[in-house]
Structures are given as C-alpha cells and as structure tokens.
C-alpha cells in the first residue's frame, strides 16, 4: 500500500505484504515437503494390497484371548510396569526441579545458566524413551532398573520445561515482599515461588505419570522390564492369543491410569 | 478447605496431612525400589560399565554415512507424511466430535475413533502395522498417522467446543450453507490454535519417527538399533547427535511457523 494512493482505491487487507509473503513461503515449503516425501518414501504396493487380509488373519489368530495367561505371565509384569512408571516419574521430578529452577530467568538471573539448563532439557526430550532404554540396557543390563532410568531421563525435559515456565509466570509481588524482609534465596523459593507453582507442579507430575504409564508399557521391547517383555516374548513365540491378552492388559492399565489422574485432578487441583 | 478456628496468626503454618503424604511417598519409593530389585551394588556396577560404555562412544564416528543419511531422510519423510495424512483425517473427525455443532449420533462414533487412536502407544501400533503392511516406512507412516489422528482430533474438537457461537450464528443468519458456516464461522476462530497443534504434532511425529524403526517400521531407529546390536557405540553416538540436531532444528522451525501464524498481540513464548 503506497501512502500516495487516492483514498477511494485503498482496499482493506488483513495482512501486510510481508506477512502474506511469509505465509506463502511456509505453504510452499509444506507442499514441496509433502510431495517430495511421498515420491521418495519406499512404498511397496503389493504389501499394501493384502494388508486387510493380514490384519484379518492377525485378529483371527488373536481370538480367543488367552485370559488364563494373566495370573502366570502378565500380572507380575503389569505391576512392574506401574512401579517403573511411578519410580521413574519421582526420579525425574527430583532431577527436573533443579534444572527447571536453573532454566527460569527470574529465579536464576543468569543467561548462561538458563541456556545451559535449556540445553539439558532439550537433549532429554529429543532422545526417545525407547532409545534412552536402549542406552540404559547397554549400561545396566536388561531389567527394570534400565527402564526406570529411561523413563526418568526422558521425563526430565518435559517436567523441567513446564516447571521452569510455571516459575517464570510466578507473580513478582510475593517474592519482592520476601526480598524486602531480607529472606535468603532458599526461603524466597520455599515461601515465595513454591506456593504459587504448587498447583502447576502437581498437575505436571500427574500428567507425566499418565504418559509414563503408557511409555513404560513398551520399554520391555528393548529389554528394559515391564509388560513389554511379556509382549515381546509372546510375539517372538507367535502366541497371538497371549499377545491379545497382553495388549488388553496394557489397554486396561492405560485407561485406569487416565481415570485415576482425572479423578485426582478433580479432587485436589 | 477447613476454616481455621485458631485465632492466633501463625506465619507458614505446618500442614500435617501434607507431611504424611510426603512420608507415604517416601515409603512407596523404598518399597517399589525393593520390589524392582534396585540395589546399591548393582548401581555401582552399572556406573562402572557406564563409564566404559561412554568411553567407547567417544569420539563419535560415522561408520556408514549412506545408511545414516538414508535413515534420517526416511524418518523425516515418515514424520511429514504421517502428519499430513493424520491432519487430513483428523479434521473431519475432530469437527464431527465437537459437541456444540454436531448431534450426539455424530459425536459418539467420532469420539470413539479418537479414543481408540489414543489408547495405544505408537510403538505398539507400529508392531501391528508391521504385521499388516510389512517392514519399512509404510508401517511407520501408518502408526504415526494413528497417533496424529488421536492427538489432533481430540484437541481440535476441544478447540471447536470453546468457540464463540455468536459468529457462527451471524454467518448462519446470512443464509450461508453448512460448509460456509464451517469455513467462515468456525475455522477462523480455531485456525491459530490448529496451527499450534499441527506444528506440535509434526514435532512429536519427528521424535517418534526416530523410534518406530526399532520394531522395523522404517527410519533412523532401524539404523540405530542395528548399530547397537553390532556394538558400534561410536556410530550410536554419532546417530544420537544427528537425531538431537534434527529435532532441535525442527523445534526452532515449528516455533517460527507458529510465530508467523499466531495473530499479533497474543504473546508467544520465545
């Protein structure tokens, strides 16, 4: 829009040319990326044609579900999965709280420390829980210890990021009041920040526990303990009715975890 | 919250229930750690082998450049295609699941589809897809599409349920058709948030596409897993660094795209 244009010919436009150009570039890049990916990705049509048949075959093999397998092969593993998820979450919170504090600029007013903390958080989130599990299985050997540490290290990024953001949103007033009364750093933290971020903290912890229950169910596929091991064993032996049983158990535990979290949230938060 | 009868004002009153809760939590940690057989000896032993492991990871070395490049490209392709297909599928499903616009006979099936798509971890879905369409990128795309439908469908439906119906009514009053009501009454209100979910999902699919390869569903995960099995730990380290770099770039791009689309005046985090 040039400023010299006569008033009558000026047309209202929602976006500036710069905005429109940037949006256009994004759309263009998206279309190119999708088309390129579709052309380059390896798709074998023959495999696609018989997919419905294969799925049907899978389902008939899974039926009837081997309910009797539950007490001998699934229950222990299921309990282990829940312990892995819970302990992993607790451990991750222990690690994430200091990193979250370091990431919040109003708690630690030092840009270098903030960026260092953010780097730790991003690295933790970038490596998938299954890949963390592979690493810890290589270090500690197969078992629940590797799984718990994988869950913990993976969750640090998530918990730390959200906790740090909650801290940064904390109201200055209370903290200034404490500062004025001469409270040391730790007291400001405990009596100034903590009461303000407490609801956010519990909500993050519960949310992550819910995610971790889902994640810990698959860690066993790489040998990191829990119900995934039962799944892996049953699949390797082609015992599909047992696979169905394990899948059902995972489904049930995930649904129960979600209900528990929603209920606690309703009551407490 | 109980009303305190104590007239004496106490700063920072202690909360006995809170303390009991912390104690209970500590007791649980001890019990669960015992059940999972965590012992100090094992931990120390692990630290020892961990030091050896990390020693072997450094310096990182790219042993098979082609396989690394191919794996990374494939992960990227899986993430892009799964996000695209997932968004295309989840738009109508999310719309059907919105309770303020649709009748109950439409929302229930749509909600059931979303719940089903969300109930299993992408890796488990990937296992089923590997069985259905064979090893390779197809299975990964399928698995992550399911995950995307669950996530975007749910959030999209929730976003539509929160819109202001006044604008919808205004568009309807002009005699607009159903499609026009959706296009001009609903979409402009949810578009910004929708871009948010979509970029978030692309980001999340990129992370997950590095993992589905472990069960044979294509992408860098397969390369990583085989490097692990051959004990090529220096290559493992190189692959991990590449994955982290790719995901960081993805995160920065996603934040930028969100910044371009989110209306001015709304505060976005850096």
mmCIF file of N, CA, C and O in Angstrom, chain B residues 197-259:
data_model
loop_
_atom_site.group_PDB
_atom_site.id
_atom_site.type_symbol
_atom_site.label_atom_id
_atom_site.label_comp_id
_atom_site.label_asym_id
_atom_site.label_seq_id
_atom_site.Cartn_x
_atom_site.Cartn_y
_atom_site.Cartn_z
ATOM 1 N N UNK B 197 -1.400 -26.976 17.189
ATOM 2 C CA UNK B 197 -1.402 -28.446 17.353
ATOM 3 C C UNK B 197 -0.642 -29.098 16.235
ATOM 4 O O UNK B 197 0.065 -30.083 16.438
ATOM 5 N N UNK B 198 -0.866 -28.574 15.010
ATOM 6 C CA UNK B 198 -0.275 -29.233 13.847
ATOM 7 C C UNK B 198 1.250 -29.194 13.930
ATOM 8 O O UNK B 198 1.907 -30.213 13.697
ATOM 9 N N UNK B 199 1.804 -28.033 14.290
ATOM 10 C CA UNK B 199 3.262 -27.967 14.373
ATOM 11 C C UNK B 199 3.760 -28.820 15.539
ATOM 12 O O UNK B 199 4.783 -29.475 15.436
ATOM 13 N N UNK B 200 2.992 -28.818 16.628
ATOM 14 C CA UNK B 200 3.390 -29.646 17.764
ATOM 15 C C UNK B 200 3.400 -31.119 17.360
ATOM 16 O O UNK B 200 4.311 -31.868 17.698
ATOM 17 N N UNK B 201 2.372 -31.513 16.588
ATOM 18 C CA UNK B 201 2.280 -32.921 16.204
ATOM 19 C C UNK B 201 3.400 -33.291 15.232
ATOM 20 O O UNK B 201 3.947 -34.383 15.303
ATOM 21 N N UNK B 202 3.734 -32.361 14.331
ATOM 22 C CA UNK B 202 4.829 -32.632 13.398
ATOM 23 C C UNK B 202 6.119 -32.869 14.192
ATOM 24 O O UNK B 202 6.874 -33.806 13.932
ATOM 25 N N UNK B 203 6.308 -32.016 15.185
ATOM 26 C CA UNK B 203 7.459 -32.128 16.059
ATOM 27 C C UNK B 203 7.468 -33.476 16.769
ATOM 28 O O UNK B 203 8.478 -34.185 16.809
ATOM 29 N N UNK B 204 6.321 -33.826 17.310
ATOM 30 C CA UNK B 204 6.214 -35.075 18.060
ATOM 31 C C UNK B 204 6.373 -36.284 17.129
ATOM 32 O O UNK B 204 6.994 -37.289 17.489
ATOM 33 N N UNK B 205 5.830 -36.180 15.901
ATOM 34 C CA UNK B 205 5.998 -37.269 14.944
ATOM 35 C C UNK B 205 7.459 -37.435 14.559
ATOM 36 O O UNK B 205 7.930 -38.554 14.335
ATOM 37 N N UNK B 206 8.168 -36.311 14.472
ATOM 38 C CA UNK B 206 9.588 -36.380 14.132
ATOM 39 C C UNK B 206 10.341 -37.150 15.227
ATOM 40 O O UNK B 206 11.170 -38.008 14.951
ATOM 41 N N UNK B 207 10.014 -36.844 16.491
ATOM 42 C CA UNK B 207 10.647 -37.581 17.588
ATOM 43 C C UNK B 207 10.318 -39.063 17.526
ATOM 44 O O UNK B 207 11.171 -39.921 17.674
ATOM 45 N N UNK B 208 9.015 -39.348 17.300
ATOM 46 C CA UNK B 208 8.600 -40.750 17.318
ATOM 47 C C UNK B 208 9.102 -41.497 16.090
ATOM 48 O O UNK B 208 9.303 -42.705 16.156
ATOM 49 N N UNK B 209 9.296 -40.792 14.974
ATOM 50 C CA UNK B 209 9.759 -41.484 13.776
ATOM 51 C C UNK B 209 11.190 -41.984 13.956
ATOM 52 O O UNK B 209 11.643 -42.847 13.214
ATOM 53 N N UNK B 210 11.909 -41.442 14.950
ATOM 54 C CA UNK B 210 13.248 -41.954 15.195
ATOM 55 C C UNK B 210 13.194 -43.238 16.011
ATOM 56 O O UNK B 210 14.205 -43.866 16.234
ATOM 57 N N UNK B 211 12.002 -43.594 16.481
ATOM 58 C CA UNK B 211 11.884 -44.724 17.398
ATOM 59 C C UNK B 211 11.216 -45.933 16.760
ATOM 60 O O UNK B 211 11.564 -47.064 17.078
ATOM 61 N N UNK B 212 10.250 -45.687 15.845
ATOM 62 C CA UNK B 212 9.493 -46.810 15.317
ATOM 63 C C UNK B 212 10.384 -47.792 14.554
ATOM 64 O O UNK B 212 10.021 -48.957 14.400
ATOM 65 N N UNK B 213 11.554 -47.334 14.113
ATOM 66 C CA UNK B 213 12.476 -48.221 13.411
ATOM 67 C C UNK B 213 12.927 -49.392 14.269
ATOM 68 O O UNK B 213 13.320 -50.436 13.756
ATOM 69 N N UNK B 214 12.858 -49.223 15.588
ATOM 70 C CA UNK B 214 13.310 -50.295 16.478
ATOM 71 C C UNK B 214 12.439 -51.541 16.322
ATOM 72 O O UNK B 214 12.913 -52.656 16.489
ATOM 73 N N UNK B 215 11.176 -51.353 15.975
ATOM 74 C CA UNK B 215 10.329 -52.526 15.721
ATOM 75 C C UNK B 215 10.190 -52.795 14.222
ATOM 76 O O UNK B 215 9.315 -53.557 13.805
ATOM 77 N N UNK B 216 11.043 -52.170 13.403
ATOM 78 C CA UNK B 216 11.067 -52.495 11.983
ATOM 79 C C UNK B 216 10.162 -51.642 11.123
ATOM 80 O O UNK B 216 9.853 -52.011 9.996
ATOM 81 N N UNK B 217 9.740 -50.478 11.641
ATOM 82 C CA UNK B 217 8.800 -49.661 10.877
ATOM 83 C C UNK B 217 9.491 -48.494 10.178
ATOM 84 O O UNK B 217 8.879 -47.473 9.932
ATOM 85 N N UNK B 218 10.761 -48.653 9.821
ATOM 86 C CA UNK B 218 11.438 -47.662 8.995
ATOM 87 C C UNK B 218 12.017 -46.499 9.767
ATOM 88 O O UNK B 218 11.674 -46.259 10.914
ATOM 89 N N UNK B 219 12.932 -45.774 9.102
ATOM 90 C CA UNK B 219 13.514 -44.592 9.724
ATOM 91 C C UNK B 219 14.845 -44.876 10.396
ATOM 92 O O UNK B 219 15.371 -45.987 10.341
ATOM 93 N N UNK B 220 15.364 -43.852 11.064
ATOM 94 C CA UNK B 220 16.698 -43.909 11.640
ATOM 95 C C UNK B 220 16.782 -44.919 12.790
ATOM 96 O O UNK B 220 17.866 -45.421 13.110
ATOM 97 N N UNK B 221 15.649 -45.222 13.405
ATOM 98 C CA UNK B 221 15.643 -46.152 14.536
ATOM 99 C C UNK B 221 16.217 -47.513 14.173
ATOM 100 O O UNK B 221 16.915 -48.140 14.967
ATOM 101 N N UNK B 222 15.952 -47.956 12.943
ATOM 102 C CA UNK B 222 16.484 -49.242 12.498
ATOM 103 C C UNK B 222 18.005 -49.208 12.428
ATOM 104 O O UNK B 222 18.686 -50.132 12.881
ATOM 105 N N UNK B 223 18.530 -48.110 11.854
ATOM 106 C CA UNK B 223 19.981 -47.941 11.771
ATOM 107 C C UNK B 223 20.589 -47.940 13.165
ATOM 108 O O UNK B 223 21.615 -48.584 13.418
ATOM 109 N N UNK B 224 19.927 -47.212 14.071
ATOM 110 C CA UNK B 224 20.425 -47.093 15.439
ATOM 111 C C UNK B 224 20.434 -48.458 16.130
ATOM 112 O O UNK B 224 21.413 -48.851 16.774
ATOM 113 N N UNK B 225 19.333 -49.182 15.943
ATOM 114 C CA UNK B 225 19.206 -50.472 16.619
ATOM 115 C C UNK B 225 20.259 -51.449 16.119
ATOM 116 O O UNK B 225 20.875 -52.174 16.906
ATOM 117 N N UNK B 226 20.494 -51.442 14.801
ATOM 118 C CA UNK B 226 21.485 -52.399 14.299
ATOM 119 C C UNK B 226 22.892 -51.985 14.724
ATOM 120 O O UNK B 226 23.739 -52.844 14.987
ATOM 121 N N UNK B 227 23.141 -50.679 14.833
ATOM 122 C CA UNK B 227 24.452 -50.237 15.332
ATOM 123 C C UNK B 227 24.641 -50.710 16.774
ATOM 124 O O UNK B 227 25.734 -51.124 17.168
ATOM 125 N N UNK B 228 23.567 -50.671 17.549
ATOM 126 C CA UNK B 228 23.616 -51.157 18.920
ATOM 127 C C UNK B 228 23.951 -52.635 18.962
ATOM 128 O O UNK B 228 24.775 -53.085 19.750
ATOM 129 N N UNK B 229 23.281 -53.370 18.093
ATOM 130 C CA UNK B 229 23.469 -54.818 18.135
ATOM 131 C C UNK B 229 24.844 -55.251 17.668
ATOM 132 O O UNK B 229 25.322 -56.316 18.018
ATOM 133 N N UNK B 230 25.482 -54.388 16.851
ATOM 134 C CA UNK B 230 26.854 -54.707 16.445
ATOM 135 C C UNK B 230 27.881 -54.117 17.408
ATOM 136 O O UNK B 230 29.068 -54.212 17.165
ATOM 137 N N UNK B 231 27.395 -53.473 18.481
ATOM 138 C CA UNK B 231 28.248 -52.808 19.476
ATOM 139 C C UNK B 231 29.111 -51.707 18.872
ATOM 140 O O UNK B 231 30.195 -51.425 19.353
ATOM 141 N N UNK B 232 28.605 -51.075 17.769
ATOM 142 C CA UNK B 232 29.330 -49.938 17.185
ATOM 143 C C UNK B 232 28.951 -48.686 17.956
ATOM 144 O O UNK B 232 28.247 -47.817 17.444
ATOM 145 N N UNK B 233 29.430 -48.575 19.199
ATOM 146 C CA UNK B 233 28.923 -47.489 20.034
ATOM 147 C C UNK B 233 29.347 -46.113 19.546
ATOM 148 O O UNK B 233 28.655 -45.129 19.802
ATOM 149 N N UNK B 234 30.489 -46.026 18.821
ATOM 150 C CA UNK B 234 30.847 -44.700 18.334
ATOM 151 C C UNK B 234 29.868 -44.232 17.263
ATOM 152 O O UNK B 234 29.546 -43.044 17.181
ATOM 153 N N UNK B 235 29.337 -45.202 16.495
ATOM 154 C CA UNK B 235 28.326 -44.866 15.490
ATOM 155 C C UNK B 235 27.010 -44.515 16.183
ATOM 156 O O UNK B 235 26.314 -43.579 15.772
ATOM 157 N N UNK B 236 26.696 -45.255 17.259
ATOM 158 C CA UNK B 236 25.487 -44.941 18.029
ATOM 159 C C UNK B 236 25.528 -43.489 18.483
ATOM 160 O O UNK B 236 24.549 -42.740 18.333
ATOM 161 N N UNK B 237 26.692 -43.084 19.017
ATOM 162 C CA UNK B 237 26.815 -41.708 19.498
ATOM 163 C C UNK B 237 26.599 -40.720 18.355
ATOM 164 O O UNK B 237 25.901 -39.707 18.511
ATOM 165 N N UNK B 238 27.177 -41.028 17.184
ATOM 166 C CA UNK B 238 27.015 -40.121 16.039
ATOM 167 C C UNK B 238 25.547 -40.030 15.642
ATOM 168 O O UNK B 238 25.025 -38.938 15.383
ATOM 169 N N UNK B 239 24.852 -41.184 15.614
ATOM 170 C CA UNK B 239 23.430 -41.171 15.226
ATOM 171 C C UNK B 239 22.628 -40.351 16.225
ATOM 172 O O UNK B 239 21.787 -39.526 15.855
ATOM 173 N N UNK B 240 22.911 -40.559 17.527
ATOM 174 C CA UNK B 240 22.167 -39.823 18.552
ATOM 175 C C UNK B 240 22.360 -38.317 18.383
ATOM 176 O O UNK B 240 21.400 -37.552 18.464
ATOM 177 N N UNK B 241 23.597 -37.900 18.109
ATOM 178 C CA UNK B 241 23.846 -36.468 17.928
ATOM 179 C C UNK B 241 23.059 -35.950 16.726
ATOM 180 O O UNK B 241 22.489 -34.854 16.772
ATOM 181 N N UNK B 242 23.011 -36.763 15.641
ATOM 182 C CA UNK B 242 22.260 -36.336 14.459
ATOM 183 C C UNK B 242 20.776 -36.199 14.788
ATOM 184 O O UNK B 242 20.123 -35.242 14.363
ATOM 185 N N UNK B 243 20.240 -37.171 15.560
ATOM 186 C CA UNK B 243 18.820 -37.118 15.907
ATOM 187 C C UNK B 243 18.537 -35.857 16.715
ATOM 188 O O UNK B 243 17.592 -35.110 16.436
ATOM 189 N N UNK B 244 19.398 -35.602 17.719
ATOM 190 C CA UNK B 244 19.163 -34.427 18.572
ATOM 191 C C UNK B 244 19.218 -33.158 17.725
ATOM 192 O O UNK B 244 18.368 -32.273 17.851
ATOM 193 N N UNK B 245 20.202 -33.098 16.804
ATOM 194 C CA UNK B 245 20.317 -31.903 15.962
ATOM 195 C C UNK B 245 19.073 -31.739 15.108
ATOM 196 O O UNK B 245 18.501 -30.639 15.013
ATOM 197 N N UNK B 246 18.604 -32.843 14.502
ATOM 198 C CA UNK B 246 17.438 -32.765 13.622
ATOM 199 C C UNK B 246 16.228 -32.264 14.402
ATOM 200 O O UNK B 246 15.474 -31.400 13.941
ATOM 201 N N UNK B 247 16.053 -32.807 15.627
ATOM 202 C CA UNK B 247 14.869 -32.439 16.392
ATOM 203 C C UNK B 247 14.952 -31.000 16.882
ATOM 204 O O UNK B 247 13.954 -30.282 16.901
ATOM 205 N N UNK B 248 16.174 -30.543 17.212
ATOM 206 C CA UNK B 248 16.312 -29.145 17.632
ATOM 207 C C UNK B 248 15.967 -28.211 16.491
ATOM 208 O O UNK B 248 15.241 -27.233 16.682
ATOM 209 N N UNK B 249 16.461 -28.532 15.278
ATOM 210 C CA UNK B 249 16.132 -27.696 14.127
ATOM 211 C C UNK B 249 14.621 -27.691 13.915
ATOM 212 O O UNK B 249 14.002 -26.642 13.686
ATOM 213 N N UNK B 250 14.012 -28.884 14.031
ATOM 214 C CA UNK B 250 12.563 -28.990 13.870
ATOM 215 C C UNK B 250 11.826 -28.120 14.870
ATOM 216 O O UNK B 250 10.875 -27.424 14.528
ATOM 217 N N UNK B 251 12.311 -28.123 16.116
ATOM 218 C CA UNK B 251 11.635 -27.351 17.160
ATOM 219 C C UNK B 251 11.717 -25.852 16.862
ATOM 220 O O UNK B 251 10.732 -25.125 17.003
ATOM 221 N N UNK B 252 12.905 -25.414 16.426
ATOM 222 C CA UNK B 252 13.073 -23.991 16.116
ATOM 223 C C UNK B 252 12.149 -23.600 14.971
ATOM 224 O O UNK B 252 11.447 -22.576 15.026
ATOM 225 N N UNK B 253 12.095 -24.442 13.911
ATOM 226 C CA UNK B 253 11.246 -24.140 12.764
ATOM 227 C C UNK B 253 9.781 -24.096 13.184
ATOM 228 O O UNK B 253 9.039 -23.200 12.771
ATOM 229 N N UNK B 254 9.378 -25.055 14.023
ATOM 230 C CA UNK B 254 7.979 -25.108 14.449
ATOM 231 C C UNK B 254 7.613 -23.844 15.213
ATOM 232 O O UNK B 254 6.543 -23.265 15.002
ATOM 233 N N UNK B 255 8.522 -23.383 16.080
ATOM 234 C CA UNK B 255 8.243 -22.164 16.843
ATOM 235 C C UNK B 255 8.110 -20.973 15.908
ATOM 236 O O UNK B 255 7.235 -20.119 16.070
ATOM 237 N N UNK B 256 8.976 -20.938 14.883
ATOM 238 C CA UNK B 256 8.938 -19.834 13.926
ATOM 239 C C UNK B 256 7.615 -19.821 13.164
ATOM 240 O O UNK B 256 6.968 -18.791 13.024
ATOM 241 N N UNK B 257 7.197 -21.011 12.688
ATOM 242 C CA UNK B 257 5.949 -21.100 11.924
ATOM 243 C C UNK B 257 4.783 -20.643 12.800
ATOM 244 O O UNK B 257 3.926 -19.863 12.375
ATOM 245 N N UNK B 258 4.774 -21.081 14.055
ATOM 246 C CA UNK B 258 3.722 -20.679 14.974
ATOM 247 C C UNK B 258 3.703 -19.163 15.121
ATOM 248 O O UNK B 258 2.660 -18.537 15.127
ATOM 249 N N UNK B 259 4.907 -18.562 15.184
ATOM 250 C CA UNK B 259 5.003 -17.118 15.331
ATOM 251 C C UNK B 259 4.415 -16.394 14.129
ATOM 252 O O UNK B 259 3.798 -15.335 14.270
#
